[in-house]
Amino acid sequence: MKNNKTKKRGQLGEKLAKQFLQDKGYFIHETNWRWGKLEVDLIGTHKDRLHFIEVKTRYSDRFGKPEDFVNTTKMDRLFCAASQYMYLQSYQGPFCFDIISIVLFPVQKIHFFEDAFFPGWL
């Protein structure tokens, strides 16, 4: 269970990531889309491609870059949620998994990793 401070940091990161993507021409369909215990932070489209976006936000990168905390378990969970979303939407087009990494201090930095991973067990 996330504490209140961690939850607020995550919400801020998702808000910043959503605006970042919209400024780049993405259409955001869903924010914090859930299926059971699985969640996708952002789901959007850009240039006829469906994007499932994991947002990782840290106050600093003192203990590592935020994107380094997207492990294989998280990737597998995202793939399961994405598969269910595509099934429910009857979506059969191109898709990818992206990561947005946000460091808030000392200077806010946003890094976008498009097509960052694809679960290796496929």
GROMACS .gro file of C-alpha atoms in nm:
model
  122
    1MET     CA    1   0.000   0.000   0.000
    2LYS     CA    2   0.137   0.340  -0.098
    3ASN     CA    3   0.166   0.607   0.167
    4ASN     CA    4   0.004   0.946   0.108
    5LYS     CA    5   0.334   1.116   0.013
    6THR     CA    6   0.413   0.848  -0.248
    7LYS     CA    7   0.058   0.861  -0.384
    8LYS     CA    8   0.070   1.240  -0.425
    9ARG     CA    9   0.408   1.218  -0.600
   10GLY     CA   10   0.266   0.957  -0.837
   11GLN     CA   11  -0.041   1.167  -0.912
   12LEU     CA   12   0.177   1.471  -0.985
   13GLY     CA   13   0.396   1.263  -1.216
   14GLU     CA   14   0.095   1.128  -1.405
   15LYS     CA   15  -0.043   1.480  -1.446
   16LEU     CA   16   0.292   1.606  -1.579
   17ALA     CA   17   0.325   1.304  -1.810
   18LYS     CA   18  -0.026   1.348  -1.948
   19GLN     CA   19   0.040   1.715  -2.030
   20PHE     CA   20   0.379   1.625  -2.180
   21LEU     CA   21   0.215   1.372  -2.414
   22GLN     CA   22  -0.074   1.599  -2.507
   23ASP     CA   23   0.177   1.871  -2.597
   24LYS     CA   24   0.335   1.618  -2.836
   25GLY     CA   25   0.001   1.546  -3.004
   26TYR     CA   26  -0.105   1.234  -2.815
   27PHE     CA   27  -0.472   1.174  -2.743
   28ILE     CA   28  -0.510   1.030  -2.393
   29HIS     CA   29  -0.799   0.783  -2.369
   30GLU     CA   30  -0.751   0.662  -2.012
   31THR     CA   31  -0.576   0.764  -1.694
   32ASN     CA   32  -0.517   0.498  -1.428
   33TRP     CA   33  -0.712   0.234  -1.620
   34ARG     CA   34  -0.774  -0.067  -1.398
   35TRP     CA   35  -0.862  -0.427  -1.456
   36GLY     CA   36  -0.880  -0.614  -1.128
   37LYS     CA   37  -0.555  -0.545  -0.946
   38LEU     CA   38  -0.376  -0.442  -1.265
   39GLU     CA   39  -0.335  -0.080  -1.370
   40VAL     CA   40  -0.203   0.116  -1.667
   41ASP     CA   41  -0.107   0.474  -1.582
   42LEU     CA   42  -0.191   0.625  -1.923
   43ILE     CA   43  -0.338   0.486  -2.242
   44GLY     CA   44  -0.326   0.702  -2.551
   45THR     CA   45  -0.295   0.709  -2.925
   46HIS     CA   46  -0.048   0.883  -3.150
   47LYS     CA   47  -0.018   0.838  -3.525
   48ASP     CA   48  -0.266   0.546  -3.528
   49ARG     CA   49  -0.073   0.350  -3.265
   50LEU     CA   50  -0.201   0.260  -2.920
   51HIS     CA   51   0.040   0.342  -2.637
   52PHE     CA   52   0.039   0.191  -2.289
   53ILE     CA   53   0.244   0.423  -2.072
   54GLU     CA   54   0.404   0.353  -1.736
   55VAL     CA   55   0.492   0.670  -1.544
   56LYS     CA   56   0.769   0.655  -1.285
   57THR     CA   57   0.823   0.962  -1.070
   58ARG     CA   58   1.095   1.019  -0.810
   59TYR     CA   59   1.192   1.324  -0.607
   60SER     CA   60   1.553   1.273  -0.713
   61ASP     CA   61   1.763   1.019  -0.897
   62ARG     CA   62   1.989   0.968  -0.596
   63PHE     CA   63   1.893   0.599  -0.572
   64GLY     CA   64   1.864   0.535  -0.945
   65LYS     CA   65   1.678   0.653  -1.250
   66PRO     CA   66   1.300   0.615  -1.229
   67GLU     CA   67   1.285   0.405  -1.547
   68ASP     CA   68   1.516   0.149  -1.388
   69PHE     CA   69   1.235   0.056  -1.149
   70VAL     CA   70   1.020  -0.092  -1.427
   71ASN     CA   71   1.112  -0.456  -1.374
   72THR     CA   72   1.000  -0.771  -1.558
   73THR     CA   73   0.715  -0.830  -1.313
   74LYS     CA   74   0.580  -0.481  -1.384
   75MET     CA   75   0.620  -0.536  -1.758
   76ASP     CA   76   0.427  -0.862  -1.741
   77ARG     CA   77   0.148  -0.700  -1.538
   78LEU     CA   78   0.126  -0.414  -1.788
   79PHE     CA   79   0.105  -0.660  -2.075
   80CYS     CA   80  -0.177  -0.851  -1.904
   81ALA     CA   81  -0.372  -0.530  -1.843
   82ALA     CA   82  -0.305  -0.407  -2.198
   83SER     CA   83  -0.422  -0.738  -2.343
   84GLN     CA   84  -0.748  -0.710  -2.152
   85TYR     CA   85  -0.794  -0.346  -2.261
   86MET     CA   86  -0.741  -0.436  -2.627
   87TYR     CA   87  -0.981  -0.730  -2.595
   88LEU     CA   88  -1.252  -0.513  -2.437
   89GLN     CA   89  -1.204  -0.244  -2.705
   90SER     CA   90  -1.182  -0.501  -2.989
   91TYR     CA   91  -0.854  -0.334  -3.082
   92GLN     CA   92  -0.633  -0.521  -3.329
   93GLY     CA   93  -0.390  -0.254  -3.450
   94PRO     CA   94  -0.033  -0.165  -3.361
   95PHE     CA   95   0.055  -0.096  -2.999
   96CYS     CA   96   0.357  -0.037  -2.779
   97PHE     CA   97   0.471   0.005  -2.420
   98ASP     CA   98   0.632   0.332  -2.321
   99ILE     CA   99   0.790   0.469  -2.005
  100ILE     CA  100   0.788   0.828  -1.888
  101SER     CA  101   1.054   0.894  -1.626
  102ILE     CA  102   1.019   1.204  -1.412
  103VAL     CA  103   1.267   1.346  -1.160
  104LEU     CA  104   1.126   1.640  -0.965
  105PHE     CA  105   1.431   1.782  -0.786
  106PRO     CA  106   1.665   1.963  -0.798
  107VAL     CA  107   1.544   2.042  -1.152
  108GLN     CA  108   1.237   1.881  -1.304
  109LYS     CA  109   1.334   1.640  -1.582
  110ILE     CA  110   1.104   1.434  -1.802
  111HIS     CA  111   1.236   1.154  -2.022
  112PHE     CA  112   1.015   0.968  -2.267
  113PHE     CA  113   1.108   0.616  -2.372
  114GLU     CA  114   0.880   0.525  -2.661
  115ASP     CA  115   0.852   0.155  -2.738
  116ALA     CA  116   1.061   0.094  -2.425
  117PHE     CA  117   0.994  -0.276  -2.384
  118PHE     CA  118   0.795  -0.574  -2.492
  119PRO     CA  119   0.746  -0.866  -2.254
  120GLY     CA  120   1.017  -1.119  -2.332
  121TRP     CA  121   0.806  -1.429  -2.289
  122LEU     CA  122   0.608  -1.374  -2.609
   0.00000   0.00000   0.00000
